[in-house]
Amino acid sequence: MELRRLTKEVAKDLKVLVRVDFNVPLKDGKVMDDTRIRAHLDTINLLRTFGCRIALISHLGRPKGEFHEDLSMKVIQKAVENVYEVPVRLVDTCTGEKVRSAMDKLSNDEILLLENVRFYSEEKKNDLQFAKEMASPFDIFVMDAFSASHRAHSSTNAIQKILPSYAGLLIDKEVRMLSNVSSDPEQPFVLILGGAKVSDKIGVIEHLMNKASAILIGGGMAYTFLQVTGKAIGRSLYEEDKAEFAGEMMKKADQMGVKIVLPVDTVVAEKLNSTSGQVVNVDSMPIDLMGLDIGPDTVTCFSEYISKARTILWNGPMGVFEEAPFASGTEKIGQAVVEATKGGAVSVVGGGDTAAAVKHFGLSGQVSHVSTGGGASLEFCEGKILPGIEPLLQE
Ligand code: ADP
Ligand code: MG
C-alpha cells in the first residue's frame, strides 16, 4: 500500500493545512501526556524545511458539535509550543476570513493552530461544503492523523476531495508498519491477542487467520475459548453469543494448520481490584473466582512461540495490567516481544490499551512500532481501507 508522498516538489513554500490528532488526555485544564503531539514532530519539521506556512487542525474530546471552553485548543497551545519549539498562534475558528488573514500574517517560524474541529456539527457528517470552507485559505492538505483515519469526517475525508492531499510521515509509517505485518508477513508470523472481548477482535482473527502460523490468546477473551474447549471458567469473562464463533475459529485453524494457543494456567481472584491473586491450572478454576491474568506456565509457552517468530502483531493485554497483582503476564509477554525484536523480528503493537501497557512497562522504545491508532489500527488489521487513507492511495 503506497501513499502519496509529501515531497519538497509538491509542498515548497506553500500554505499547508495538516490534520493532526491532538486528542490528548486532559486533567484540570492540563495536558497529562503529550505523546500524540510528539508523534507529529517529524512531519512538522519536514514541512518547516520545505519553507511551508503551517496550520494544524484537530479534534479534542467530544464536544458534540458545539463550543466548549474546556475543549478549546487554547488548553493545549503551550504544550504544542513546548514540543515543536516554535511560537503557536491560535485562531478561534476553522474556516473563513479569520483563518485566511491569520495565515497571511503567519511567518515560517510560527505555526497556526485552528480551533477544535468538532465544535462544528458538520465535521462528523463529512460535510463537503464545510470541507470547502476549511480548505479555502490553503494550497495543499497533509493527512497525518492515523488515529482518526477510520472516521469519515470533513477534516479526514471530504477535504481530500478538494485540496491536493499527501501523507504525513506519521501516517506513512503507520501504514507501512501495519501493512508489513498484516499483508505479507515474514514467517513465522505470531499474532498475540488479548483484551477484554472476543467481539472486538473477531475481524482481526478472520482477516489474519490465514496469514498467521500461531495465534496466542490471552486476556479476558481467552475464557470464552477455554469454555468452548470444555473448561469450567468460574466467574471469568464469558461472551455466550461469541462461543459459536470461537468454536468455529478453532476448527478452521485446525484445518488450516494454524495453531490457536490458549492459556494453560491463570491468575484468579474475587474481583478486578482484589489485592492479590492465585495461580491455578485452567482445569481447576474455582467456580466463585475470575481469571484476571495468564499464569507463569502460559507465559513460558507463549514466549516460546514469540522467540521463534519473525513477525509479531500484538493487540490486547494478557490480563488486567492496570492492577499490580494482574500485570505480570502482560509485562512478561512484552519482554518476550522485546527479546524477539532484538533477535531481528519485526514487532508491532496495536490497540490503545496495549500501547498504554507497553508504555507503562517502559518497553515502547524496544519494539519495532507502537501504533498511535487504537480503533484505526484494529480496523486496518481487519483489512479495511480506511476513509482517511483511501484518498491518499497512489493511483
Ligand atoms: P486494546 O485497547 O489494546 O485493543 P482492549 O480494549 O481490547 O485492548 O482490552 C483492554 C482491557 O482488557 C484492559 O483494560 C484490561 O484490564 C482488560 N482485560 C484484560 N484481561 C482481562 C481479564 N482477564 N478480565 C477482565 N478484563 C481484562
Ligand atoms: Mg481498548
Coordinates of C-alpha atoms and ligand atoms in Angstrom, one line a residue:
M1 CA 0.0 0.0 0.0
E2 CA 1.7 3.2 -1.3
L3 CA 0.5 6.6 -0.1
R4 CA 1.0 9.8 -2.0
R5 CA 4.3 11.2 -0.6
L6 CA 4.9 14.6 0.8
T7 CA 8.0 15.9 -1.0
K8 CA 9.7 19.3 -1.5
E9 CA 8.4 19.4 -5.1
V10 CA 4.8 19.3 -4.0
A11 CA 5.0 21.4 -0.9
K12 CA 7.7 24.0 -1.3
D13 CA 6.7 27.4 0.2
L14 CA 3.0 26.6 0.2
K15 CA 0.3 27.2 2.7
V16 CA -0.4 23.8 4.2
L17 CA -3.3 22.5 6.4
V18 CA -2.2 19.5 8.4
R19 CA -4.8 17.1 10.1
V20 CA -3.2 16.0 13.3
D21 CA -4.6 14.1 16.3
F22 CA -4.1 16.3 19.4
N23 CA -6.8 14.5 21.3
V24 CA -4.6 14.3 24.4
P25 CA -5.7 13.3 27.9
L26 CA -6.5 16.4 30.0
K27 CA -6.9 16.9 33.7
D28 CA -7.8 20.3 35.3
G29 CA -7.0 22.0 32.1
K30 CA -3.5 20.5 31.8
V31 CA -2.1 18.1 29.2
M32 CA -1.4 14.8 31.0
D33 CA 0.6 13.2 28.2
D34 CA 1.9 14.8 25.1
T35 CA 2.8 11.6 23.2
R36 CA 0.2 12.4 20.5
I37 CA 1.7 15.9 19.9
R38 CA 5.2 14.4 19.7
A39 CA 4.0 11.8 17.2
H40 CA 3.7 14.6 14.5
L41 CA 7.0 16.2 15.2
D42 CA 8.8 14.7 12.2
T43 CA 6.0 15.8 9.8
I44 CA 6.1 19.4 11.2
N45 CA 9.8 19.6 10.9
L46 CA 9.8 18.3 7.4
L47 CA 7.3 20.9 6.4
R48 CA 9.4 23.6 8.0
T49 CA 12.4 22.6 6.0
F50 CA 10.2 22.9 2.9
G51 CA 9.5 26.6 3.9
C52 CA 5.8 25.9 4.3
R53 CA 3.4 28.0 6.2
I54 CA 1.7 25.5 8.5
A55 CA -1.8 25.4 10.1
L56 CA -2.8 22.4 12.3
I57 CA -6.3 21.1 12.7
S58 CA -7.5 18.5 15.2
H59 CA -10.4 17.4 17.4
L60 CA -10.1 17.4 21.2
G61 CA -12.6 15.4 23.3
R62 CA -16.2 15.0 22.5
P63 CA -17.8 18.5 22.3
K64 CA -20.8 17.2 20.2
G65 CA -20.8 19.9 17.6
E66 CA -20.8 23.0 19.9
F67 CA -18.3 25.3 21.6
H68 CA -16.9 24.1 24.9
E69 CA -14.5 26.3 26.8
D70 CA -12.7 23.3 28.4
L71 CA -12.0 21.7 25.0
S72 CA -10.8 24.8 23.2
M73 CA -7.3 24.4 21.6
K74 CA -6.3 27.2 23.9
V75 CA -5.8 24.4 26.5
I76 CA -3.1 22.7 24.6
Q77 CA -1.4 25.7 22.9
K78 CA 1.5 25.8 25.4
A79 CA 2.1 22.0 25.1
V80 CA 2.3 22.3 21.3
E81 CA 4.8 25.2 21.6
N82 CA 6.9 23.2 24.0
V83 CA 7.1 20.1 21.8
Y84 CA 7.6 21.9 18.4
E85 CA 9.7 24.7 19.9
V86 CA 8.0 27.4 17.8
P87 CA 5.5 30.1 18.7
V88 CA 2.0 28.8 18.2
R89 CA -0.8 31.3 17.2
L90 CA -4.4 30.5 17.8
V91 CA -7.5 31.3 15.8
D92 CA -10.9 30.7 17.3
T93 CA -12.4 29.1 14.2
C94 CA -11.7 26.5 11.5
T95 CA -13.0 28.4 8.4
G96 CA -13.4 31.8 6.8
E97 CA -11.7 35.2 6.7
K98 CA -10.2 34.9 10.2
V99 CA -8.2 31.8 9.1
R100 CA -7.2 33.4 5.8
S101 CA -5.9 36.6 7.4
A102 CA -4.1 34.7 10.2
M103 CA -2.4 32.7 7.5
D104 CA -1.4 35.8 5.6
K105 CA 0.2 37.2 8.8
L106 CA 1.9 34.0 9.7
S107 CA 5.7 33.6 9.3
N108 CA 7.5 30.4 8.5
D109 CA 8.8 30.4 12.1
E110 CA 5.4 30.1 13.6
I111 CA 2.5 27.6 13.5
L112 CA -1.2 28.4 13.4
L113 CA -3.5 26.2 15.5
L114 CA -7.1 26.1 14.3
E115 CA -10.0 25.7 16.8
N116 CA -11.3 22.2 17.8
V117 CA -12.9 20.9 14.6
R118 CA -15.6 19.0 16.5
F119 CA -17.1 22.3 17.7
Y120 CA -18.8 22.2 14.2
S121 CA -21.6 19.7 13.8
E122 CA -20.8 19.5 10.0
E123 CA -17.4 17.8 10.8
K124 CA -18.8 14.4 11.8
K125 CA -21.2 14.5 8.8
N126 CA -18.3 14.5 6.4
D127 CA -19.9 17.7 5.0
L128 CA -18.3 18.7 1.7
Q129 CA -19.3 22.4 1.9
F130 CA -17.7 22.7 5.4
A131 CA -14.6 21.0 4.0
K132 CA -14.5 23.5 1.2
E133 CA -14.6 26.4 3.6
M134 CA -11.9 24.8 5.7
A135 CA -9.7 24.2 2.6
S136 CA -10.2 27.7 1.1
P137 CA -7.2 29.5 2.7
F138 CA -4.7 26.7 1.8
D139 CA -2.8 25.3 -1.2
I140 CA -2.4 21.6 0.0
F141 CA -3.6 19.2 2.7
V142 CA -1.5 16.8 4.7
M143 CA -3.2 13.9 6.4
D144 CA -1.2 12.8 9.4
A145 CA -3.9 11.8 11.9
F146 CA -3.7 8.0 11.6
S147 CA -5.7 7.5 14.8
A148 CA -8.6 9.5 13.2
S149 CA -8.3 7.9 9.8
H150 CA -11.0 5.3 10.5
R151 CA -13.5 8.1 10.7
A152 CA -15.1 9.6 7.5
H153 CA -15.2 13.2 8.7
S154 CA -14.8 16.6 6.9
S155 CA -11.3 17.1 8.1
T156 CA -10.1 13.5 7.4
N157 CA -12.0 12.5 4.2
A158 CA -14.1 15.2 2.5
I159 CA -11.3 17.8 2.5
Q160 CA -9.1 15.4 0.5
K161 CA -11.7 15.7 -2.4
I162 CA -10.9 19.4 -2.5
L163 CA -7.2 20.0 -1.9
P164 CA -4.2 18.1 -3.3
S165 CA -3.5 15.7 -0.4
Y166 CA -0.4 14.0 0.8
A167 CA 0.5 11.6 3.6
G168 CA 2.4 12.9 6.6
L169 CA 5.3 11.0 8.0
L170 CA 3.4 9.5 10.9
I171 CA 0.5 8.1 8.8
D172 CA 3.0 6.9 6.3
K173 CA 5.0 5.0 8.9
E174 CA 1.8 3.5 10.5
V175 CA 0.6 2.2 7.2
R176 CA 4.0 0.8 6.2
M177 CA 4.4 -1.0 9.5
L178 CA 0.9 -2.3 9.8
S179 CA 0.8 -3.4 6.1
N180 CA 4.1 -5.1 6.7
V181 CA 2.7 -7.3 9.4
S182 CA -0.9 -7.7 8.1
S183 CA -0.4 -8.2 4.3
D184 CA 2.7 -10.2 3.7
P185 CA 4.4 -11.0 7.0
E186 CA 7.6 -12.9 7.1
Q187 CA 7.0 -16.3 8.6
P188 CA 6.6 -17.5 11.3
F189 CA 4.0 -14.8 11.9
V190 CA 2.7 -14.9 15.5
L191 CA -0.5 -13.0 16.4
I192 CA -0.9 -12.2 20.1
L193 CA -4.5 -11.3 21.0
G194 CA -5.9 -10.4 24.4
G195 CA -8.0 -7.6 25.9
A196 CA -11.5 -7.7 27.3
K197 CA -13.7 -9.0 24.5
V198 CA -13.8 -11.6 21.7
S199 CA -16.2 -9.4 19.9
D200 CA -13.6 -6.6 19.5
K201 CA -11.1 -8.9 17.8
I202 CA -13.3 -11.0 15.5
G203 CA -12.5 -9.0 12.4
V204 CA -8.7 -9.3 13.1
I205 CA -8.9 -13.1 13.7
E206 CA -10.9 -13.5 10.5
H207 CA -8.6 -11.4 8.4
L208 CA -5.3 -12.7 9.7
M209 CA -6.1 -16.3 10.3
N210 CA -4.7 -17.5 7.0
K211 CA -1.5 -15.5 7.4
A212 CA -0.5 -16.4 11.0
S213 CA 1.4 -19.5 12.0
A214 CA 0.1 -19.2 15.5
I215 CA -2.5 -17.2 17.4
L216 CA -1.8 -16.8 21.1
I217 CA -4.9 -15.9 23.0
G218 CA -4.8 -14.3 26.5
G219 CA -6.7 -11.6 28.3
G220 CA -10.4 -11.7 29.1
M221 CA -11.2 -13.1 25.6
A222 CA -9.4 -16.3 26.3
Y223 CA -12.0 -17.6 28.7
T224 CA -14.7 -17.9 26.1
F225 CA -12.3 -20.0 24.0
L226 CA -11.4 -22.1 27.1
Q227 CA -15.1 -22.6 27.9
V228 CA -15.7 -23.9 24.4
T229 CA -12.9 -26.5 24.9
G230 CA -14.8 -27.7 27.9
K231 CA -13.1 -25.9 30.8
A232 CA -15.1 -24.6 33.8
I233 CA -14.1 -20.9 33.9
G234 CA -15.7 -19.8 37.1
R235 CA -16.8 -16.1 37.0
S236 CA -14.3 -15.1 34.3
L237 CA -15.4 -13.0 31.3
Y238 CA -17.6 -15.1 29.0
E239 CA -19.4 -14.0 25.9
E240 CA -22.1 -16.6 25.3
D241 CA -23.0 -15.2 21.9
K242 CA -19.4 -15.5 20.7
A243 CA -18.9 -19.1 21.8
E244 CA -20.0 -20.4 18.5
F245 CA -17.6 -18.2 16.6
A246 CA -14.8 -19.2 19.0
G247 CA -15.5 -22.9 18.3
E248 CA -15.6 -22.4 14.5
M249 CA -12.4 -20.5 14.5
M250 CA -10.6 -23.3 16.4
K251 CA -12.0 -25.8 13.9
K252 CA -10.9 -23.7 11.0
A253 CA -7.5 -23.1 12.4
D254 CA -7.1 -26.8 12.9
Q255 CA -7.9 -27.5 9.3
M256 CA -5.6 -24.8 8.1
G257 CA -2.7 -25.9 10.3
V258 CA -2.7 -22.6 12.3
K259 CA -2.1 -23.1 16.0
I260 CA -4.5 -21.4 18.3
V261 CA -2.8 -21.5 21.7
L262 CA -4.8 -20.9 24.8
P263 CA -3.6 -20.4 28.4
V264 CA -2.7 -23.4 30.5
D265 CA -2.8 -21.6 33.8
T266 CA -4.4 -18.4 35.0
V267 CA -4.3 -16.0 37.9
V268 CA -7.7 -16.0 39.7
A269 CA -9.2 -13.6 42.2
E270 CA -12.5 -12.5 43.6
K271 CA -12.7 -9.1 41.7
L272 CA -10.9 -6.8 39.4
N273 CA -9.4 -4.8 42.2
S274 CA -8.5 -7.7 44.6
T275 CA -5.2 -7.1 46.2
S276 CA -3.8 -10.5 45.3
G277 CA -4.4 -13.4 43.1
Q278 CA -3.7 -17.1 43.0
V279 CA -2.3 -19.2 40.1
V280 CA -4.3 -22.2 39.1
N281 CA -4.3 -24.6 36.2
V282 CA -7.2 -24.0 33.7
D283 CA -8.5 -27.4 34.6
S284 CA -9.1 -26.4 38.2
M285 CA -10.5 -22.9 38.2
P286 CA -12.7 -22.2 41.3
I287 CA -16.3 -21.5 40.4
D288 CA -16.5 -18.4 42.5
L289 CA -13.4 -16.6 41.2
M290 CA -12.5 -15.0 37.9
G291 CA -9.4 -15.2 35.7
L292 CA -7.6 -11.9 35.6
D293 CA -4.2 -12.7 34.1
I294 CA -2.3 -15.5 32.4
G295 CA -0.2 -17.7 34.7
P296 CA 3.6 -18.4 34.6
D297 CA 3.4 -21.6 32.5
T298 CA 1.3 -19.8 29.9
V299 CA 4.0 -17.1 29.8
T300 CA 6.6 -19.7 29.2
C301 CA 4.5 -21.4 26.5
F302 CA 3.6 -18.1 24.7
S303 CA 7.2 -16.9 25.0
E304 CA 8.4 -20.0 23.2
Y305 CA 6.3 -19.1 20.2
I306 CA 7.3 -15.5 20.3
S307 CA 11.0 -16.3 20.4
K308 CA 10.7 -18.2 17.1
A309 CA 8.6 -15.5 15.3
R310 CA 10.0 -13.3 12.5
T311 CA 6.8 -11.2 12.6
I312 CA 4.7 -10.3 15.7
L313 CA 1.5 -8.4 15.9
W314 CA 0.2 -7.8 19.5
N315 CA -3.3 -6.5 20.1
G316 CA -4.8 -6.7 23.6
P317 CA -3.3 -7.0 27.1
M318 CA -2.9 -10.5 28.7
G319 CA -4.6 -9.5 31.9
V320 CA -5.9 -6.6 33.9
F321 CA -2.5 -5.0 33.7
E322 CA -3.8 -1.8 35.3
E323 CA -3.8 -3.6 38.7
A324 CA -0.4 -4.7 40.0
P325 CA -1.4 -8.3 41.0
F326 CA -2.6 -9.0 37.5
A327 CA 0.1 -7.1 35.5
S328 CA 2.8 -9.7 35.3
G329 CA 1.5 -11.7 32.3
T330 CA 1.3 -8.6 30.1
E331 CA 4.7 -7.4 31.3
K332 CA 6.4 -10.7 30.6
I333 CA 4.9 -11.1 27.2
G334 CA 6.0 -7.6 26.5
Q335 CA 9.5 -8.6 27.5
A336 CA 9.4 -11.7 25.3
V337 CA 8.3 -9.4 22.3
V338 CA 11.3 -7.1 23.1
E339 CA 13.7 -10.1 23.1
A340 CA 12.4 -11.4 19.8
T341 CA 12.8 -7.9 18.4
K342 CA 16.4 -7.8 19.5
G343 CA 16.8 -11.1 17.6
G344 CA 15.6 -9.5 14.4
A345 CA 11.8 -10.0 14.4
V346 CA 9.5 -7.2 13.3
S347 CA 7.1 -6.4 16.1
V348 CA 4.1 -4.2 16.0
V349 CA 1.9 -3.2 18.9
G350 CA -1.7 -2.1 18.2
G351 CA -4.6 -1.1 20.3
G352 CA -4.9 1.8 22.7
D353 CA -4.7 -0.2 26.0
T354 CA -1.9 -2.5 24.7
A355 CA 0.1 0.6 23.7
A356 CA -0.6 2.1 27.2
A357 CA 0.6 -1.2 28.8
V358 CA 3.8 -1.3 26.8
K359 CA 4.5 2.3 27.8
H360 CA 3.7 1.5 31.4
F361 CA 6.3 -1.2 31.5
G362 CA 8.9 1.0 29.8
L363 CA 9.1 -1.2 26.6
S364 CA 7.8 1.2 24.0
G365 CA 11.2 2.1 22.5
Q366 CA 12.2 -1.6 22.2
V367 CA 9.6 -2.9 19.8
S368 CA 9.6 -2.1 16.1
H369 CA 6.5 0.0 16.2
V370 CA 3.8 1.1 18.7
S371 CA 0.7 2.2 16.7
T372 CA -0.8 5.6 17.7
G373 CA -4.2 4.4 16.4
G374 CA -6.3 2.3 18.8
G375 CA -9.5 1.8 16.8
A376 CA -7.8 2.7 13.5
S377 CA -5.1 0.1 13.9
L378 CA -7.7 -2.5 14.7
E379 CA -9.8 -1.7 11.6
F380 CA -6.6 -1.6 9.5
C381 CA -5.7 -5.1 10.7
E382 CA -9.2 -6.2 9.8
G383 CA -8.3 -5.5 6.2
K384 CA -10.5 -2.4 5.8
I385 CA -9.5 0.5 3.6
L386 CA -9.9 3.5 6.0
P387 CA -11.7 6.6 4.8
G388 CA -8.9 8.9 5.8
I389 CA -6.3 6.8 4.0
E390 CA -8.2 5.7 0.8
P391 CA -7.9 9.1 -0.9
L392 CA -4.1 9.0 -0.3
L393 CA -3.6 5.8 -2.2
Q394 CA -1.4 6.1 -5.3
E395 CA -3.3 5.6 -8.5
Ligands
ADP1 P1 -6.7 -2.6 23.2 O1 -7.2 -1.3 23.6 O2 -5.3 -2.8 23.3 O3 -7.3 -3.1 21.9 P2 -8.8 -3.9 24.8 O4 -9.6 -2.6 24.8 O5 -9.4 -4.9 23.9 O6 -7.3 -3.6 24.4 O7 -8.7 -4.5 26.2 C1 -8.0 -3.9 27.3 C2 -8.7 -4.1 28.6 O8 -8.9 -5.5 28.8 C3 -7.9 -3.7 29.7 O9 -8.5 -2.6 30.3 C4 -7.7 -4.9 30.6 O10 -7.9 -4.6 32.0 C5 -8.9 -5.8 30.2 N1 -8.6 -7.2 30.5 C6 -7.6 -7.9 30.1 N2 -7.7 -9.2 30.6 C7 -8.8 -9.2 31.3 C8 -9.5 -10.2 32.1 N3 -8.9 -11.4 32.2 N4 -10.6 -9.9 32.7 C9 -11.2 -8.7 32.5 N5 -10.6 -7.7 31.8 C10 -9.4 -7.9 31.2
MG2 MG -9.1 -0.5 24.4

